PDB file of C-alpha atoms in Angstrom:
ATOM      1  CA  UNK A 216       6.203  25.208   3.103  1.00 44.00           C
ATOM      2  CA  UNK A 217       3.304  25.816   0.575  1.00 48.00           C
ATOM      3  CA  UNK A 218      -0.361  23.987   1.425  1.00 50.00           C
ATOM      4  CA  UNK A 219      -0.998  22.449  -1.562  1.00 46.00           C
ATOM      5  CA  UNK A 220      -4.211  21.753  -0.478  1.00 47.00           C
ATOM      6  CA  UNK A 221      -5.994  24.848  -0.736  1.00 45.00           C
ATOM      7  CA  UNK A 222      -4.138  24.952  -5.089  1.00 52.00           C
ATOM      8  CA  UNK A 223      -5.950  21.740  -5.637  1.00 59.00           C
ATOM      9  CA  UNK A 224      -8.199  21.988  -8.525  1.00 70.00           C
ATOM     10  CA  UNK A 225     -11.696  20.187  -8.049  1.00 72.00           C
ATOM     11  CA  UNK A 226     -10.874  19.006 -11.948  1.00 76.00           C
ATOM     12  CA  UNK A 227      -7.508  17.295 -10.321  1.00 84.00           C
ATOM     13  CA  UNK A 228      -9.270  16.565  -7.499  1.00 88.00           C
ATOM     14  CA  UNK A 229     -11.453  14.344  -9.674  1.00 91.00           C
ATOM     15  CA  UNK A 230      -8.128  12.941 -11.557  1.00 93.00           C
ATOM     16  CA  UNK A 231      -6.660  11.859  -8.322  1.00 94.00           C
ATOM     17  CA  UNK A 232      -9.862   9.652  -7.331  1.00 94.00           C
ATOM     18  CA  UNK A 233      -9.453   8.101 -10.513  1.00 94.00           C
ATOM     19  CA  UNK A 234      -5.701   7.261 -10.010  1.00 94.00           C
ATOM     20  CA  UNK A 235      -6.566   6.188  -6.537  1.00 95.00           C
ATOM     21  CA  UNK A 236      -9.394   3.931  -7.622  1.00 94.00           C
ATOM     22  CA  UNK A 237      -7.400   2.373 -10.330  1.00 94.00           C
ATOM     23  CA  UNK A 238      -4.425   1.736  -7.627  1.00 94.00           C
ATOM     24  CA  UNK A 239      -6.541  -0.121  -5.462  1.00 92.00           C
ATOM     25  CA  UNK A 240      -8.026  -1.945  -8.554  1.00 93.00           C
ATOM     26  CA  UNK A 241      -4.436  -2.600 -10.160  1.00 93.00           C
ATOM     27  CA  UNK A 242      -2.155  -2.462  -7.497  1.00 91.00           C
ATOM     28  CA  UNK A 243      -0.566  -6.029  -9.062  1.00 92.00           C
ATOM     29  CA  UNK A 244       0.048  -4.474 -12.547  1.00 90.00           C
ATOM     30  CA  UNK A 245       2.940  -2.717 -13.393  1.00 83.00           C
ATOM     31  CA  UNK A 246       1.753   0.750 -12.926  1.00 89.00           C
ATOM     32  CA  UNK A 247       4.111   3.691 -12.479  1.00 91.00           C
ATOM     33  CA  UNK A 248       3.876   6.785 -11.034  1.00 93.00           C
ATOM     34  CA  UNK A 249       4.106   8.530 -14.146  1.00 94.00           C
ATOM     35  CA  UNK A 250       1.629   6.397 -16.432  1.00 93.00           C
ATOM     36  CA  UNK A 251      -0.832   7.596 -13.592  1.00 94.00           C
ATOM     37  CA  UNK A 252       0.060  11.214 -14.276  1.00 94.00           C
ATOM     38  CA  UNK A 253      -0.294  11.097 -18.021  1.00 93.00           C
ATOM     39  CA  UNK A 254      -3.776   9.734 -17.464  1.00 92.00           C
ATOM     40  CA  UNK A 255      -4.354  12.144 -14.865  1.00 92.00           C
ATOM     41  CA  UNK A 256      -3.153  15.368 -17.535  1.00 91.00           C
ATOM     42  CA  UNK A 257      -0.466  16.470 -15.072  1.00 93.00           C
ATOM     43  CA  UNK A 258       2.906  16.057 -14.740  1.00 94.00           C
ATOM     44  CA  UNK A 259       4.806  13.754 -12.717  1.00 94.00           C
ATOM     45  CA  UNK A 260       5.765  16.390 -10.512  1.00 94.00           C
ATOM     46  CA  UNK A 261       2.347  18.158 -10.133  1.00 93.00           C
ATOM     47  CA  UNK A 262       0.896  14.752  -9.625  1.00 94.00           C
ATOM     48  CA  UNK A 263       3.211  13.479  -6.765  1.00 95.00           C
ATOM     49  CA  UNK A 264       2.340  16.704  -4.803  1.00 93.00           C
ATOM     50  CA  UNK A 265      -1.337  17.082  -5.730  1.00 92.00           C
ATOM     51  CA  UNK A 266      -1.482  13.575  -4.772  1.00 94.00           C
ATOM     52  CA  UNK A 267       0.360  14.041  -1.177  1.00 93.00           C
ATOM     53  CA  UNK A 268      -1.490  17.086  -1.056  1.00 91.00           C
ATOM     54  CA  UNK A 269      -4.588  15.508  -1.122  1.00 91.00           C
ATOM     55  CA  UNK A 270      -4.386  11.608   0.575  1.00 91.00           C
ATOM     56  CA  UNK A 271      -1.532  12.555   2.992  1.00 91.00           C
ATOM     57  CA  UNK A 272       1.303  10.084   1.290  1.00 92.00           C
ATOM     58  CA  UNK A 273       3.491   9.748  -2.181  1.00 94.00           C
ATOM     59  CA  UNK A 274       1.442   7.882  -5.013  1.00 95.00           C
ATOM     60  CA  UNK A 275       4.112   5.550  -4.720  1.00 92.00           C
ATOM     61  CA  UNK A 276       3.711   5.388  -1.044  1.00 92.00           C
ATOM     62  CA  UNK A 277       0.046   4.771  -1.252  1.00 93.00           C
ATOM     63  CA  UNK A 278       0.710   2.163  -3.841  1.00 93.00           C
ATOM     64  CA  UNK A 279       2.832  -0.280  -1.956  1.00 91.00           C
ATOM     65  CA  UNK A 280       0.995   0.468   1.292  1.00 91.00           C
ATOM     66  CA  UNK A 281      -1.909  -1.543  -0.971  1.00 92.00           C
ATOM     67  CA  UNK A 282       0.138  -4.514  -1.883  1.00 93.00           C
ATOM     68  CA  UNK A 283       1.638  -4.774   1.575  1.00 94.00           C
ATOM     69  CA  UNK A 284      -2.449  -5.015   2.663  1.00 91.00           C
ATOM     70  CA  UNK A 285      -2.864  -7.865   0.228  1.00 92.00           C
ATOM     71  CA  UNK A 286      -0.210  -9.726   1.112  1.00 94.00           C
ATOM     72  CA  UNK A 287      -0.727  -9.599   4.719  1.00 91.00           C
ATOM     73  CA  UNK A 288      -3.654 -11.200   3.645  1.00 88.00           C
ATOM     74  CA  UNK A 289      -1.961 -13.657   1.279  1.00 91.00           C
ATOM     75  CA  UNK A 290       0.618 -14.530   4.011  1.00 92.00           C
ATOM     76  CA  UNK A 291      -2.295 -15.262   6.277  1.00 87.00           C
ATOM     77  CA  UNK A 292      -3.578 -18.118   3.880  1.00 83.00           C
ATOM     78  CA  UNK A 293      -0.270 -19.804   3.750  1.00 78.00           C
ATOM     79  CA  UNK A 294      -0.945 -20.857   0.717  1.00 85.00           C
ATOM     80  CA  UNK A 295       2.015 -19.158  -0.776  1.00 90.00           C
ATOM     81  CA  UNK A 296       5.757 -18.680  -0.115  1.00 93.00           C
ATOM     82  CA  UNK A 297       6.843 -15.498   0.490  1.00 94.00           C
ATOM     83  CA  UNK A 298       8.474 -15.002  -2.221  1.00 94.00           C
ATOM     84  CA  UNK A 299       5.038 -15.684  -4.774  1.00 95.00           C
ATOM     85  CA  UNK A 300       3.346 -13.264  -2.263  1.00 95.00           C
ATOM     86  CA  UNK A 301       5.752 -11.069  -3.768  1.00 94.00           C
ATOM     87  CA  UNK A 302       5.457 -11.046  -7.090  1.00 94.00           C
ATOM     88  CA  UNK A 303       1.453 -11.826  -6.668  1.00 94.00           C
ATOM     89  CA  UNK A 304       0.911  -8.446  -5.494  1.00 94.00           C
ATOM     90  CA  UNK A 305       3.640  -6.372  -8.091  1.00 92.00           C
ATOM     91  CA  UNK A 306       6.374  -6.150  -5.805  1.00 90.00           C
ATOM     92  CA  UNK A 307       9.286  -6.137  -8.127  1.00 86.00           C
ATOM     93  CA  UNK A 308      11.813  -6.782  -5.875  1.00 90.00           C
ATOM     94  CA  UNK A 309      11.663  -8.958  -2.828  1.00 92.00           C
ATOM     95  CA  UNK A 310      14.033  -6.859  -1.263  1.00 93.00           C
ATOM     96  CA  UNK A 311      12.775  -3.691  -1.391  1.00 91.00           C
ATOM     97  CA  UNK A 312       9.239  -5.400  -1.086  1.00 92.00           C
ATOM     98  CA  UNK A 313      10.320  -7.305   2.697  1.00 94.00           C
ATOM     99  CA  UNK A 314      11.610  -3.550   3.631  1.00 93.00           C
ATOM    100  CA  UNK A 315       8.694  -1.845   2.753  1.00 91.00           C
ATOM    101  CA  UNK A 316       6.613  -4.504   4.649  1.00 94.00           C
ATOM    102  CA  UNK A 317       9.009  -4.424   7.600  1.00 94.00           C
ATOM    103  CA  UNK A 318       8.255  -0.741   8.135  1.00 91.00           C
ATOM    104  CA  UNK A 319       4.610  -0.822   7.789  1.00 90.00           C
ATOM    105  CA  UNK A 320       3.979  -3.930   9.493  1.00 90.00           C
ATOM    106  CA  UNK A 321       6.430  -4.094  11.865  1.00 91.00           C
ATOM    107  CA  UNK A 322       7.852  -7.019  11.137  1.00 93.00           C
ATOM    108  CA  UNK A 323       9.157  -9.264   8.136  1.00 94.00           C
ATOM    109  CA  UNK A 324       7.313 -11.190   6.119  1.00 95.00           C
ATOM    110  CA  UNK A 325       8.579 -14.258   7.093  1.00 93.00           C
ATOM    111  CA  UNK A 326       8.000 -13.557  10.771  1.00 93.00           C
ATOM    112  CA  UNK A 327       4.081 -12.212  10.340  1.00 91.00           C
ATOM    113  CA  UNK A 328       3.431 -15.233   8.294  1.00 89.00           C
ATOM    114  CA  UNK A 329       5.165 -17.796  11.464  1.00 88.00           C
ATOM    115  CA  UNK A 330       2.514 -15.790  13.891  1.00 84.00           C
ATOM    116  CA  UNK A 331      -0.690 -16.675  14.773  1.00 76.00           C
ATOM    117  CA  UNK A 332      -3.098 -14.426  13.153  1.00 69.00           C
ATOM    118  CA  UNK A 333      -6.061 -15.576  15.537  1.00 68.00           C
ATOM    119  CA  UNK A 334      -9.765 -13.776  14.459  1.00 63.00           C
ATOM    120  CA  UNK A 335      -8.344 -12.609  11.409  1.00 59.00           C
ATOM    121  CA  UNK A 336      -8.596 -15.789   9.417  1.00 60.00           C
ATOM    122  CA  UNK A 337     -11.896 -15.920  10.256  1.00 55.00           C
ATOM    123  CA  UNK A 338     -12.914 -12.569   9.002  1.00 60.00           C
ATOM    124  CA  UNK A 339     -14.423 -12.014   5.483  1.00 61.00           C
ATOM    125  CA  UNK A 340     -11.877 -10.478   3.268  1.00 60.00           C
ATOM    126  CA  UNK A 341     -13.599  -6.992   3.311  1.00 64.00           C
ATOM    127  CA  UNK A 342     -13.287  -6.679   6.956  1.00 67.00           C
ATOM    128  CA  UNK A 343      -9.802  -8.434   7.337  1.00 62.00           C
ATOM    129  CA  UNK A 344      -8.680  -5.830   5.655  1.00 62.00           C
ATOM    130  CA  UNK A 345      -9.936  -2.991   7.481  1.00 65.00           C
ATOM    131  CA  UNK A 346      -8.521  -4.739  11.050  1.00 62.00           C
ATOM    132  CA  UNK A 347      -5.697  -5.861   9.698  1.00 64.00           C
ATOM    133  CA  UNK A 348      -4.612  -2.813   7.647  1.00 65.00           C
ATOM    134  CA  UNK A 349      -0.947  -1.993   8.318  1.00 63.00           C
ATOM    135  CA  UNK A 350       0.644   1.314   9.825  1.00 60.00           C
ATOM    136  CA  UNK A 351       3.236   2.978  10.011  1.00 60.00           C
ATOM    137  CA  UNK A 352       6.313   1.692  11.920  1.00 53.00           C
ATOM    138  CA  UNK A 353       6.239   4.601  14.287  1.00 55.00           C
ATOM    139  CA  UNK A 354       2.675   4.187  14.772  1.00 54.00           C
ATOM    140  CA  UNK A 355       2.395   0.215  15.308  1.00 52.00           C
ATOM    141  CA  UNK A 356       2.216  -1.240  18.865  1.00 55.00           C
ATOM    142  CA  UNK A 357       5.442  -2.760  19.841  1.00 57.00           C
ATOM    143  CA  UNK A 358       5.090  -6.468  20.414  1.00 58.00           C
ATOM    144  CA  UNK A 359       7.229  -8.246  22.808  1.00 59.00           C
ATOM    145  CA  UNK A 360       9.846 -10.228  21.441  1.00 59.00           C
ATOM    146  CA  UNK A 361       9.548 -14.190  21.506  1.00 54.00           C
TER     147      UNK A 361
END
């Protein structure tokens, strides 16, 4: 396997903080992988593995790992059904959005909303998000099941 790492040009290196940045600003928009690459000067293909290289997942990956954190947030309010919380943050599909959720999280949306979220609410926003940032399935604690 090749370490992409050490063919990362500081120029793309630059690039990819920009796409980052603008995925954590516009994570409900309608980006695509590939209108982040054109803005970036690369390819699609050099930009998926510069950017893998580089923050450890797929743009795409990265991406929905943001609106999975705002949701969790949004589910937290209550405010919303799961369903807006969906299409709030860009999820296209609710489907593919619940799975996505379901992996990093643990557990559906449905079911994280029904539990009590304790401290959390409490929490500014900033820091909510830091505490309550989701994992990966293999990495989150198991929790008993009611």
């Amino acid at each position: 396997m090749r370490d992409w790492s050490a063919m990362t040009h500081p120029d793309d290196l630059a690039a990819l903080r920009r796409a980052r940045d603008r995925m954590d600003r516009e994570y409900a928009s309608g980006l695509r992988v590939s209108d982040l690459a054109a803005a970036a000067h690369m390819s699609t293909g050099h930009f998926q593995r510069s950017f893998k290289a580089a923050y450890g997942e797929t743009p795409h990956s990265y991406l929905m790992t943001r609106r999975v954190e705002r949701a969790m947030m949004l589910l937290r309010g209550r405010a919303m059904s799961v369903t807006e919380v969906c299409m709030a943050v860009g999820a296209s599909s609710l489907g593919s959005f619940s799975s996505r959720f379901t992996e990093l999280v643990g557990e559906t949306p449905s079911a994280y909303r029904a539990r009590e979220h304790g401290p959390l609410e409490s929490l500014p926003a900033c820091v909510a998000r830091i505490v309550g940032r989701p994992v990966r399935i293999e990495e989150a604690p198991r929790r008993p099941r009611a």
